[in-house]
Coordinates of N, CA and C in Angstrom, one line a residue:
M22 N 1.7 -19.5 18.0 CA 2.8 -20.1 17.2 C 2.9 -19.4 15.9
F23 N 4.1 -19.2 15.4 CA 4.3 -18.6 14.1 C 4.7 -19.7 13.1
V24 N 4.2 -19.5 11.9 CA 4.6 -20.3 10.8 C 5.3 -19.5 9.7
H25 N 6.2 -20.0 9.0 CA 6.8 -19.3 7.9 C 6.1 -19.6 6.6
L26 N 5.7 -18.5 5.9 CA 5.1 -18.7 4.6 C 6.0 -18.2 3.6
T27 N 6.3 -19.1 2.6 CA 7.2 -18.7 1.5 C 6.4 -17.8 0.5
S28 N 7.1 -17.1 -0.2 CA 6.5 -16.2 -1.3 C 6.8 -16.8 -2.6
G29 N 6.5 -18.1 -2.8 CA 6.6 -18.7 -4.1 C 8.1 -18.8 -4.6
G30 N 9.1 -18.7 -3.7 CA 10.4 -18.8 -4.1 C 10.9 -17.5 -4.7
K31 N 10.1 -16.4 -4.6 CA 10.5 -15.1 -5.2 C 10.9 -14.1 -4.2
G32 N 10.7 -14.3 -2.9 CA 10.9 -13.3 -1.9 C 11.2 -13.9 -0.6
P33 N 11.5 -13.1 0.4 CA 11.8 -13.6 1.8 C 10.6 -14.3 2.4
A34 N 10.8 -15.2 3.3 CA 9.7 -15.8 4.0 C 9.0 -14.8 4.9
S35 N 7.7 -15.1 5.2 CA 7.0 -14.2 6.1 C 6.5 -15.0 7.3
K36 N 6.4 -14.2 8.4 CA 5.9 -14.8 9.6 C 4.4 -14.4 9.8
M37 N 3.6 -15.4 9.9 CA 2.1 -15.2 10.0 C 1.6 -16.1 11.2
N38 N 1.1 -15.4 12.2 CA 0.7 -16.2 13.4 C -0.7 -16.8 13.2
R39 N -0.9 -18.0 13.7 CA -2.2 -18.6 13.5 C -3.2 -18.0 14.5
T40 N -4.4 -17.7 13.9 CA -5.5 -17.2 14.8 C -6.7 -18.1 14.5
E41 N -7.8 -17.7 15.1 CA -9.0 -18.5 15.0 C -9.4 -18.5 13.5
H42 N -10.2 -19.5 13.1 CA -10.6 -19.6 11.7 C -11.6 -18.5 11.3
R43 N -11.2 -17.7 10.4 CA -12.0 -16.6 9.9 C -11.4 -16.1 8.6
P44 N -12.2 -15.6 7.7 CA -11.6 -15.0 6.5 C -10.9 -13.7 6.8
S45 N -9.9 -13.4 6.0 CA -9.2 -12.2 6.2 C -9.2 -11.4 4.9
I46 N -8.7 -10.1 5.0 CA -8.5 -9.3 3.9 C -7.0 -9.2 3.5
A47 N -6.8 -9.5 2.2 CA -5.4 -9.4 1.7 C -5.3 -8.1 0.9
C48 N -4.3 -7.3 1.2 CA -4.0 -6.1 0.4 C -2.8 -6.4 -0.5
H49 N -3.0 -6.4 -1.8 CA -1.9 -6.5 -2.8 C -1.4 -5.1 -3.2
L50 N -0.2 -4.9 -2.9 CA 0.3 -3.5 -3.0 C 1.6 -3.4 -3.8
V51 N 1.6 -2.5 -4.7 CA 2.8 -2.2 -5.5 C 3.1 -0.7 -5.2
T52 N 4.1 -0.5 -4.3 CA 4.5 0.9 -4.0 C 5.2 1.6 -5.1
N53 N 5.1 2.9 -5.2 CA 5.8 3.7 -6.2 C 5.6 3.1 -7.6
L54 N 4.3 2.9 -7.9 CA 4.0 2.2 -9.2 C 4.5 3.0 -10.4
P55 N 4.4 4.3 -10.5 CA 5.0 5.0 -11.7 C 6.5 4.7 -11.9
V56 N 7.3 4.8 -10.8 CA 8.7 4.6 -10.9 C 9.0 3.2 -11.3
K57 N 8.3 2.2 -10.7 CA 8.6 0.8 -10.9 C 8.1 0.4 -12.4
A58 N 7.0 1.0 -12.8 CA 6.6 0.7 -14.2 C 7.6 1.3 -15.2
E59 N 8.1 2.4 -15.0 CA 9.1 3.0 -15.9 C 10.4 2.2 -15.9
R60 N 10.8 1.7 -14.7 CA 12.0 0.9 -14.7 C 11.8 -0.5 -15.3
S61 N 10.5 -0.9 -15.3 CA 10.2 -2.2 -15.9 C 10.4 -2.2 -17.4
R62 N 10.0 -1.1 -18.0 CA 10.1 -1.0 -19.5 C 11.4 -0.4 -19.9
Y63 N 12.1 0.3 -19.0 CA 13.4 0.9 -19.3 C 14.4 0.4 -18.2
P64 N 14.9 -0.8 -18.3 CA 15.8 -1.3 -17.3 C 17.0 -0.5 -17.0
V65 N 17.4 0.3 -17.9 CA 18.6 1.2 -17.7 C 18.4 2.2 -16.6
L66 N 17.2 2.4 -16.2 CA 16.8 3.4 -15.1 C 17.0 2.8 -13.7
R67 N 17.1 1.5 -13.7 CA 17.2 0.8 -12.4 C 18.4 1.3 -11.6
N68 N 18.2 1.4 -10.3 CA 19.3 1.8 -9.4 C 19.8 3.3 -9.6
R69 N 19.1 4.0 -10.4 CA 19.5 5.4 -10.7 C 18.4 6.3 -10.1
P70 N 18.8 7.5 -9.6 CA 17.7 8.5 -9.1 C 16.7 8.8 -10.3
L71 N 15.5 8.6 -10.0 CA 14.4 8.8 -11.0 C 13.3 9.6 -10.4
V72 N 12.9 10.6 -11.2 CA 11.7 11.4 -10.8 C 10.7 11.4 -11.9
V73 N 9.5 11.1 -11.6 CA 8.4 11.1 -12.5 C 7.5 12.3 -12.3
V74 N 7.3 13.2 -13.3 CA 6.5 14.4 -13.1 C 5.3 14.4 -13.9
E75 N 4.3 15.3 -13.5 CA 3.1 15.4 -14.3 C 2.8 16.9 -14.3
R76 N 1.9 17.3 -15.3 CA 1.6 18.7 -15.4 C 0.7 19.2 -14.3
G77 N 1.1 20.3 -13.7 CA 0.3 21.0 -12.7 C -0.1 22.4 -13.1
G78 N -0.8 23.0 -12.2 CA -1.3 24.4 -12.6 C -0.2 25.4 -12.8
R79 N 0.9 25.1 -12.2 CA 2.1 26.1 -12.3 C 3.3 25.4 -12.8
G80 N 3.1 24.4 -13.7 CA 4.2 23.7 -14.3 C 4.3 22.3 -13.8
D81 N 5.4 21.6 -14.1 CA 5.6 20.2 -13.7 C 5.8 20.1 -12.2
I82 N 5.1 19.0 -11.7 CA 5.3 18.7 -10.2 C 5.6 17.2 -10.1
V83 N 6.2 16.8 -9.0 CA 6.6 15.4 -8.8 C 5.4 14.6 -8.5
L84 N 5.2 13.5 -9.3 CA 4.2 12.5 -9.1 C 4.8 11.4 -8.2
D85 N 6.0 11.0 -8.5 CA 6.6 9.9 -7.8 C 8.2 10.0 -8.0
S86 N 8.9 9.4 -7.1 CA 10.4 9.4 -7.1 C 10.9 8.2 -6.5
S87 N 12.1 7.8 -7.0 CA 12.8 6.6 -6.5 C 13.5 6.9 -5.2
P88 N 13.8 5.9 -4.4 CA 14.5 6.1 -3.1 C 15.9 6.8 -3.3
E89 N 16.5 6.5 -4.5 CA 17.8 7.1 -4.8 C 17.7 8.6 -5.0
A90 N 16.5 9.2 -5.3 CA 16.3 10.6 -5.5 C 16.1 11.3 -4.1
D91 N 17.2 11.3 -3.4 CA 17.1 11.8 -2.0 C 16.7 13.3 -1.9
G92 N 15.7 13.5 -1.0 CA 15.2 14.9 -0.8 C 14.1 15.3 -1.7
V93 N 13.7 14.4 -2.7 CA 12.6 14.7 -3.6 C 11.3 14.2 -3.0
L94 N 10.2 15.0 -2.9 CA 9.0 14.6 -2.3 C 7.9 14.8 -3.4
R95 N 6.8 14.0 -3.2 CA 5.7 14.1 -4.1 C 5.0 15.4 -3.9
G96 N 4.6 16.0 -5.0 CA 4.0 17.4 -5.0 C 5.0 18.5 -5.1
M97 N 6.2 18.2 -5.1 CA 7.3 19.2 -5.2 C 7.4 19.7 -6.6
A98 N 7.6 21.0 -6.8 CA 7.8 21.6 -8.1 C 9.1 21.0 -8.7
L99 N 9.1 20.8 -10.0 CA 10.3 20.2 -10.7 C 11.5 21.0 -10.4
R100 N 11.5 22.3 -10.3 CA 12.6 23.2 -10.0 C 13.2 22.8 -8.7
E101 N 12.3 22.6 -7.7 CA 12.8 22.2 -6.3 C 13.4 20.8 -6.4
A102 N 12.8 19.9 -7.1 CA 13.3 18.5 -7.2 C 14.7 18.5 -7.8
I103 N 14.9 19.2 -8.8 CA 16.2 19.3 -9.4 C 17.2 19.9 -8.5
G104 N 16.8 20.9 -7.7 CA 17.7 21.5 -6.7 C 18.0 20.5 -5.6
A105 N 17.1 19.6 -5.3 CA 17.3 18.6 -4.2 C 18.2 17.4 -4.7
C106 N 18.0 17.1 -6.0 CA 18.7 15.9 -6.5 C 19.0 16.2 -8.0
G107 N 20.1 16.9 -8.2 CA 20.4 17.4 -9.6 C 20.8 16.3 -10.5
Q108 N 21.2 15.1 -10.0 CA 21.6 14.0 -10.9 C 20.4 13.1 -11.3
A109 N 19.2 13.4 -10.9 CA 18.1 12.6 -11.2 C 17.7 12.6 -12.6
T110 N 17.2 11.5 -13.1 CA 16.6 11.4 -14.5 C 15.1 11.8 -14.3
V111 N 14.7 12.7 -15.1 CA 13.3 13.2 -15.0 C 12.5 12.7 -16.2
I112 N 11.3 12.0 -15.9 CA 10.5 11.5 -17.0 C 9.0 12.0 -16.8
Q113 N 8.4 12.4 -17.9 CA 7.0 12.8 -17.9 C 6.1 11.6 -17.7
A114 N 5.2 11.8 -16.8 CA 4.3 10.7 -16.4 C 3.5 10.2 -17.6
D115 N 3.4 8.9 -17.7 CA 2.6 8.2 -18.7 C 1.4 7.5 -18.0
H116 N 0.4 8.3 -17.7 CA -0.7 7.7 -16.9 C -1.4 6.5 -17.6
K117 N -1.5 6.6 -18.9 CA -2.1 5.5 -19.7 C -1.4 4.2 -19.4
Y118 N -0.1 4.3 -19.4 CA 0.8 3.1 -19.2 C 0.6 2.6 -17.8
Y119 N 0.6 3.5 -16.8 CA 0.4 3.1 -15.4 C -0.9 2.4 -15.2
T120 N -2.0 3.0 -15.8 CA -3.3 2.4 -15.7 C -3.3 1.0 -16.3
E121 N -2.7 0.8 -17.5 CA -2.7 -0.5 -18.1 C -1.9 -1.5 -17.2
T122 N -0.8 -1.1 -16.6 CA 0.0 -1.9 -15.8 C -0.9 -2.4 -14.6
D123 N -1.6 -1.4 -14.0 CA -2.4 -1.7 -12.8 C -3.6 -2.6 -13.2
E124 N -4.2 -2.4 -14.4 CA -5.3 -3.3 -14.9 C -4.8 -4.7 -15.1
Q125 N -3.6 -4.9 -15.5 CA -3.1 -6.3 -15.7 C -3.0 -7.0 -14.4
I126 N -2.6 -6.3 -13.3 CA -2.5 -6.9 -12.0 C -3.9 -7.2 -11.5
V127 N -4.8 -6.3 -11.7 CA -6.2 -6.6 -11.2 C -6.8 -7.8 -11.9
Q128 N -6.6 -7.8 -13.2 CA -7.2 -8.9 -14.0 C -6.5 -10.3 -13.6
A129 N -5.3 -10.3 -13.2 CA -4.6 -11.5 -12.7 C -5.2 -11.9 -11.4
L130 N -5.6 -11.0 -10.5 CA -6.2 -11.3 -9.3 C -7.6 -11.8 -9.5
Q131 N -8.3 -11.2 -10.5 CA -9.7 -11.6 -10.7 C -9.8 -13.0 -11.3
R132 N -8.8 -13.5 -11.9 CA -8.8 -14.8 -12.5 C -8.7 -15.9 -11.4
R133 N -8.3 -15.4 -10.2 CA -8.2 -16.4 -9.1 C -9.1 -16.1 -7.9
F134 N -9.7 -15.0 -7.8 CA -10.5 -14.6 -6.7 C -11.9 -14.1 -7.1
V135 N -12.9 -14.4 -6.3 CA -14.3 -14.0 -6.7 C -14.5 -12.5 -6.7
H136 N -13.9 -11.9 -5.7 CA -14.1 -10.4 -5.7 C -12.8 -9.7 -5.4
V137 N -12.5 -8.7 -6.3 CA -11.3 -7.9 -6.1 C -11.8 -6.4 -6.1
D138 N -11.3 -5.8 -5.0 CA -11.7 -4.4 -4.8 C -10.5 -3.5 -5.1
R139 N -10.5 -2.8 -6.2 CA -9.4 -1.9 -6.6 C -9.5 -0.6 -5.8
D140 N -8.4 -0.2 -5.4 CA -8.3 1.0 -4.5 C -7.2 1.9 -4.9
G141 N -7.2 2.4 -6.1 CA -6.2 3.3 -6.6 C -5.0 2.5 -7.2
P142 N -4.1 3.2 -7.9 CA -3.0 2.6 -8.6 C -2.1 1.8 -7.7
G143 N -1.9 0.5 -8.0 CA -1.0 -0.3 -7.3 C -1.6 -1.0 -6.1
R144 N -2.9 -0.8 -5.8 CA -3.4 -1.3 -4.5 C -4.8 -2.0 -4.8
A145 N -5.0 -3.2 -4.3 CA -6.2 -3.9 -4.5 C -6.4 -4.8 -3.3
Y146 N -7.7 -5.1 -3.0 CA -8.0 -6.0 -1.9 C -8.8 -7.2 -2.3
V147 N -8.5 -8.3 -1.7 CA -9.4 -9.5 -1.9 C -9.6 -10.2 -0.5
Q148 N -10.7 -11.0 -0.5 CA -11.0 -11.7 0.7 C -10.3 -13.1 0.6
V149 N -9.6 -13.5 1.6 CA -8.9 -14.8 1.6 C -9.2 -15.6 2.9
D150 N -9.1 -16.9 2.8 CA -9.2 -17.7 4.0 C -8.0 -18.6 4.0
L151 N -7.0 -18.2 4.8 CA -5.7 -18.8 4.8 C -5.7 -20.2 5.3
Q152 N -6.7 -20.6 6.1 CA -6.7 -21.9 6.6 C -7.4 -23.0 5.8
V153 N -8.2 -22.5 4.8 CA -8.8 -23.5 3.9 C -8.5 -23.2 2.4
A154 N -7.4 -22.4 2.2 CA -7.0 -22.1 0.9 C -6.7 -23.4 0.1
P155 N -7.1 -23.4 -1.2 CA -6.7 -24.6 -2.0 C -5.2 -24.7 -2.1
Y156 N -4.7 -26.0 -1.8 CA -3.3 -26.3 -1.9 C -2.5 -25.7 -0.8
G157 N -3.1 -25.0 0.2 CA -2.4 -24.6 1.3 C -2.0 -23.1 1.3
E158 N -1.5 -22.6 2.4 CA -1.1 -21.2 2.5 C 0.0 -20.8 1.6
P159 N 1.1 -21.6 1.5 CA 2.2 -21.1 0.6 C 1.7 -20.9 -0.8
H160 N 0.8 -21.8 -1.3 CA 0.3 -21.6 -2.7 C -0.5 -20.3 -2.8
L161 N -1.3 -20.0 -1.7 CA -2.0 -18.8 -1.8 C -1.1 -17.5 -1.8
V162 N -0.1 -17.5 -0.9 CA 0.8 -16.4 -0.9 C 1.5 -16.2 -2.3
S163 N 1.9 -17.3 -2.9 CA 2.5 -17.3 -4.2 C 1.6 -16.8 -5.2
T164 N 0.3 -17.2 -5.1 CA -0.7 -16.7 -6.1 C -0.9 -15.2 -6.0
L165 N -1.0 -14.7 -4.8 CA -1.1 -13.3 -4.6 C 0.1 -12.5 -5.1
L166 N 1.3 -12.9 -4.8 CA 2.4 -12.2 -5.2 C 2.7 -12.2 -6.7
N167 N 2.3 -13.4 -7.3 CA 2.6 -13.6 -8.7 C 1.6 -12.9 -9.6
A168 N 0.6 -12.2 -9.0 CA -0.4 -11.4 -9.8 C 0.3 -10.2 -10.5
A169 N 1.5 -9.8 -9.9 CA 2.3 -8.7 -10.5 C 3.6 -9.3 -10.9
P170 N 4.2 -8.7 -12.0 CA 5.6 -9.1 -12.4 C 6.6 -8.9 -11.2
A171 N 7.6 -9.7 -11.1 CA 8.5 -9.6 -10.1 C 9.3 -8.3 -10.1
S172 N 9.4 -7.7 -11.3 CA 10.0 -6.4 -11.5 C 9.3 -5.3 -10.7
L173 N 8.0 -5.5 -10.4 CA 7.3 -4.4 -9.7 C 7.4 -4.6 -8.2
S174 N 8.0 -5.7 -7.7 CA 8.3 -5.9 -6.3 C 7.0 -5.8 -5.5
P175 N 5.9 -6.6 -5.8 CA 4.7 -6.5 -5.0 C 4.8 -7.0 -3.6
R176 N 4.0 -6.5 -2.8 CA 3.9 -6.9 -1.4 C 2.5 -7.3 -1.0
V177 N 2.3 -8.1 0.0 CA 1.0 -8.5 0.4 C 0.9 -8.4 1.9
G178 N -0.2 -7.8 2.4 CA -0.5 -7.7 3.8 C -1.8 -8.3 4.1
V179 N -1.9 -9.0 5.2 CA -3.2 -9.7 5.6 C -3.6 -9.3 6.9
G180 N -4.9 -9.0 7.1 CA -5.5 -8.5 8.3 C -7.0 -8.7 8.3
P181 N -7.6 -8.3 9.4 CA -9.1 -8.5 9.6 C -9.8 -7.4 8.8
G182 N -9.2 -6.3 8.3 CA -9.9 -5.3 7.6 C -9.0 -4.7 6.6
R183 N -9.5 -3.8 5.8 CA -8.7 -3.2 4.7 C -7.6 -2.3 5.2
F184 N -7.8 -1.4 6.1 CA -6.7 -0.5 6.6 C -5.6 -1.3 7.2
I185 N -5.9 -2.3 8.0 CA -4.9 -3.0 8.7 C -4.1 -3.8 7.7
S186 N -4.8 -4.4 6.7 CA -4.0 -5.2 5.7 C -3.2 -4.3 4.9
Y187 N -3.6 -3.1 4.6 CA -2.8 -2.1 3.9 C -1.6 -1.7 4.7
A188 N -1.7 -1.5 6.0 CA -0.6 -1.2 6.9 C 0.4 -2.3 6.9
M189 N -0.1 -3.5 6.9 CA 0.8 -4.7 6.9 C 1.6 -4.8 5.6
A190 N 0.9 -4.5 4.5 CA 1.5 -4.6 3.2 C 2.6 -3.5 3.1
S191 N 2.3 -2.3 3.6 CA 3.2 -1.2 3.6 C 4.5 -1.5 4.3
C192 N 4.4 -2.3 5.4 CA 5.6 -2.7 6.2 C 6.3 -3.9 5.7
A193 N 5.6 -4.7 4.8 CA 6.2 -5.9 4.4 C 7.4 -5.6 3.5
P194 N 8.4 -6.5 3.4 CA 9.5 -6.3 2.4 C 9.0 -6.5 1.0
D195 N 9.7 -5.9 0.0 CA 9.4 -6.1 -1.4 C 9.4 -7.6 -1.7
G196 N 8.4 -8.1 -2.3 CA 8.3 -9.5 -2.6 C 7.9 -10.4 -1.4
G197 N 7.5 -9.8 -0.3 CA 7.1 -10.5 0.9 C 5.7 -10.3 1.4
T198 N 5.4 -11.0 2.4 CA 4.0 -11.0 3.0 C 4.1 -10.8 4.5
L199 N 3.2 -10.1 5.0 CA 3.1 -9.8 6.5 C 1.7 -9.9 6.9
R200 N 1.5 -10.6 8.0 CA 0.1 -10.8 8.5 C 0.0 -10.1 9.9
A201 N -1.1 -9.4 10.1 CA -1.4 -8.7 11.4 C -1.4 -9.6 12.6
P202 N -0.9 -9.2 13.7 CA -1.0 -10.0 14.9 C -2.5 -10.0 15.4
I203 N -2.8 -10.9 16.4 CA -4.1 -10.9 16.9 C -4.6 -9.6 17.3
D204 N -3.8 -8.8 18.0 CA -4.1 -7.5 18.4 C -3.1 -6.5 17.7
P205 N -3.6 -5.9 16.6 CA -2.8 -5.1 15.8 C -2.5 -3.7 16.3
V206 N -3.1 -3.3 17.4 CA -3.0 -1.9 17.8 C -1.6 -1.5 18.1
A207 N -0.9 -2.4 18.8 CA 0.5 -2.1 19.2 C 1.4 -1.9 18.0
F208 N 1.1 -2.7 16.9 CA 1.9 -2.6 15.7 C 1.5 -1.3 15.0
L209 N 0.3 -0.9 15.0 CA -0.2 0.3 14.3 C 0.4 1.5 14.9
R210 N 0.7 1.5 16.2 CA 1.2 2.7 16.9 C 2.4 3.3 16.2
N211 N 3.3 2.5 15.7 CA 4.5 2.9 15.1 C 4.4 3.2 13.6
C212 N 3.2 3.0 13.0 CA 3.0 3.3 11.6 C 2.8 4.8 11.3
T213 N 3.3 5.2 10.2 CA 3.2 6.6 9.8 C 1.7 7.0 9.6
V214 N 1.4 8.3 9.9 CA 0.1 8.8 9.6 C -0.2 8.9 8.1
D215 N 0.9 8.8 7.3 CA 0.7 8.9 5.8 C -0.2 7.7 5.3
L216 N -0.4 6.7 6.1 CA -1.2 5.6 5.7 C -2.7 5.9 5.7
L217 N -3.1 6.9 6.5 CA -4.5 7.3 6.6 C -5.1 7.8 5.3
P218 N -6.3 7.4 5.1 CA -7.0 7.9 3.8 C -7.4 9.3 4.0
L219 N -6.5 10.2 4.1 CA -6.7 11.7 4.2 C -6.1 12.5 3.1
S220 N -6.5 13.7 2.9 CA -5.9 14.5 1.9 C -4.5 14.9 2.3
T221 N -3.7 15.3 1.3 CA -2.3 15.7 1.6 C -2.3 16.9 2.5
E222 N -3.3 17.7 2.4 CA -3.3 18.9 3.3 C -3.5 18.5 4.7
K223 N -4.4 17.5 5.0 CA -4.6 17.1 6.4 C -3.4 16.3 6.9
I224 N -2.8 15.5 6.1 CA -1.6 14.8 6.6 C -0.5 15.8 6.9
T225 N -0.4 16.9 6.1 CA 0.6 18.0 6.4 C 0.2 18.6 7.8
R226 N -1.0 18.8 8.0 CA -1.4 19.4 9.3 C -1.0 18.6 10.5
L227 N -1.2 17.3 10.4 CA -0.8 16.4 11.4 C 0.7 16.5 11.7
R228 N 1.4 16.4 10.6 CA 2.9 16.4 10.7 C 3.4 17.7 11.3
S229 N 2.8 18.8 10.8 CA 3.2 20.1 11.3 C 2.9 20.3 12.8
S230 N 2.0 19.5 13.3 CA 1.6 19.6 14.7 C 2.4 18.5 15.5
G231 N 3.4 17.9 14.9 CA 4.2 16.9 15.6 C 3.6 15.5 15.7
L232 N 2.5 15.3 14.9 CA 1.9 14.0 15.0 C 2.3 13.2 13.7
H233 N 3.4 12.4 13.9 CA 3.9 11.6 12.8 C 3.5 10.2 12.7
T234 N 3.0 9.6 13.9 CA 2.7 8.2 13.9 C 1.2 8.1 14.4
L235 N 0.6 6.9 14.1 CA -0.7 6.6 14.5 C -0.9 6.6 16.0
G236 N 0.2 6.2 16.7 CA 0.2 6.2 18.2 C 0.1 7.6 18.7
A237 N 0.9 8.5 18.1 CA 0.8 9.9 18.6 C -0.6 10.5 18.4
L238 N -1.2 10.1 17.3 CA -2.5 10.6 17.0 C -3.6 10.2 18.0
T239 N -3.4 9.0 18.6 CA -4.4 8.6 19.6 C -4.2 9.2 21.0
E240 N -3.1 9.9 21.2 CA -2.7 10.4 22.5 C -3.1 11.8 22.7
V241 N -3.5 12.5 21.7 CA -3.8 13.9 21.8 C -5.3 14.1 22.1
P242 N -5.7 15.2 22.7 CA -7.2 15.4 23.0 C -8.0 15.4 21.8
Y243 N -9.2 14.9 21.8 CA -10.1 14.8 20.7 C -10.4 16.2 20.1
P244 N -10.7 17.2 21.0 CA -11.0 18.5 20.4 C -9.8 19.1 19.6
F245 N -8.6 18.8 20.0 CA -7.4 19.3 19.2 C -7.4 18.6 17.9
L246 N -7.6 17.3 17.9 CA -7.6 16.6 16.6 C -8.7 17.0 15.7
L247 N -9.8 17.4 16.3 CA -10.9 17.9 15.5 C -10.6 19.2 14.7
T248 N -9.8 20.1 15.3 CA -9.3 21.3 14.6 C -8.4 21.0 13.4
L249 N -7.8 19.8 13.5 CA -6.9 19.5 12.4 C -7.5 18.7 11.3
L250 N -8.5 17.9 11.7 CA -9.0 16.9 10.7 C -10.5 17.2 10.4
D251 N -11.2 18.0 11.1 CA -12.6 18.3 10.9 C -13.4 17.0 10.8
T252 N -14.1 16.8 9.7 CA -15.1 15.7 9.6 C -14.4 14.3 9.5
D253 N -13.1 14.3 9.3 CA -12.3 13.1 9.2 C -11.8 12.6 10.5
V254 N -12.0 13.3 11.6 CA -11.4 13.0 12.8 C -11.8 11.6 13.4
R255 N -13.1 11.2 13.3 CA -13.5 9.9 13.8 C -12.9 8.8 13.0
L256 N -12.9 8.9 11.7 CA -12.3 7.9 10.8 C -10.9 7.7 11.2
A257 N -10.1 8.8 11.2 CA -8.7 8.7 11.5 C -8.4 8.1 12.8
R258 N -9.1 8.5 13.9 CA -8.9 8.0 15.2 C -9.2 6.5 15.3
D259 N -10.4 6.1 14.7 CA -10.8 4.7 14.7 C -9.7 3.8 14.0
L260 N -9.2 4.2 12.9 CA -8.3 3.4 12.2 C -7.0 3.3 13.0
A261 N -6.6 4.4 13.6 CA -5.3 4.4 14.4 C -5.5 3.5 15.6
L262 N -6.7 3.2 16.0 CA -6.9 2.3 17.2 C -7.2 0.9 16.7
G263 N -7.1 0.7 15.4 CA -7.3 -0.7 14.9 C -8.8 -1.0 14.7
I264 N -9.7 0.0 14.7 CA -11.1 -0.2 14.5 C -11.4 0.0 13.0
D265 N -11.6 -1.0 12.3 CA -11.8 -1.0 10.8 C -13.0 -1.8 10.5
H266 N -14.0 -1.1 10.1 CA -15.3 -1.8 9.8 C -15.5 -2.2 8.4
I267 N -14.6 -1.8 7.5 CA -14.8 -2.1 6.1 C -14.2 -3.5 5.7
H268 N -15.1 -4.3 5.3 CA -14.7 -5.7 4.8 C -15.2 -5.9 3.4
I269 N -14.7 -6.9 2.8 CA -15.1 -7.2 1.4 C -15.8 -8.5 1.3
P270 N -17.0 -8.4 0.6 CA -17.7 -9.7 0.4 C -17.0 -10.5 -0.7
G271 N -17.2 -11.8 -0.7 CA -16.6 -12.6 -1.7 C -15.8 -13.7 -1.0
A272 N -15.5 -14.7 -1.7 CA -14.8 -15.9 -1.2 C -13.7 -16.3 -2.1
L273 N -12.7 -17.0 -1.6 CA -11.6 -17.5 -2.4 C -12.1 -18.6 -3.3
R274 N -11.6 -18.6 -4.5 CA -12.0 -19.7 -5.4 C -10.7 -20.2 -6.1
E275 N -10.7 -21.4 -6.4 CA -9.5 -21.9 -7.1 C -9.5 -21.5 -8.6
A276 N -8.3 -21.1 -9.0 CA -8.2 -20.7 -10.4 C -8.5 -21.9 -11.3
A277 N -9.1 -21.6 -12.4 CA -9.4 -22.7 -13.4 C -8.2 -23.2 -14.0

C-alpha cells in the first residue's frame, strides 16, 4: 500500500510504500549547490544560464552550471563553456560561501537528529525511523526538507542504505521526497552510473564503453568491468545490484 507524504506544504507529495518496521537512511540532498547558492544571494540570476568556474591548472574550469546553460559540463574549460553557451553569466566560485551554506544545513539537521553524516557539499545522511517518528511521518518529512532554505530546493531520499537513499534523493523532485521500494534493484537499473562513488575518469571510462546505467553495468562480464574500474569494480557492481552495507549509527530524536 502507498501513502502520500507531504513535504511540509513546500513541495509535491511523495509516495512511500509501507515496509516492515526498521530504521532507514535519509539522504538530504541539494543538487548544484554552487549555482543554487549564488542564485539565493543574487536573485537576478534565477532562470538565466549560469556557469560557476574555479581556478584550474590551465585556467578557469567549470565547477557547476545551471540547466539553462545547455551544453556546459563540469570540468569543461571556460573557453569551451562560452563556446557552448555564449549567453551564460560566468561567476568565480566562492568556496567559503558554499561551505558556510552547507554548514548551516548540517547544523539544522544536527539540531533534530542524533547523528548526521556529512558527505560532501550539499549531501548529508541521517538515520530515521518513519514508523515511530515524533508527530508522524509528514512532520519528519517537513523537518528534513526544512533543514535547507526553500531557495535551495532540497530533496530527500529514503532507503535501507546510503547509496540507495542517495539514488532516491537524486530522482526525487525539487522540494520532494522519494522512498525506495522493498526491492530497489529494478529501480536502480535505470539510474545513471554518475551516482557511483567513482572518480570522474572511471565514470568517463564506463560511458565511453556504452555503460550509461547501473543496469547496463551489471550485465557485462566481470573481467571486462575489472579492466575499466580496477579496484573499484566490486564496490560499483554491489551498489548497482542494490547491495549496500554502509549504515549510520544513531537514532531519531525530537528537536528541543
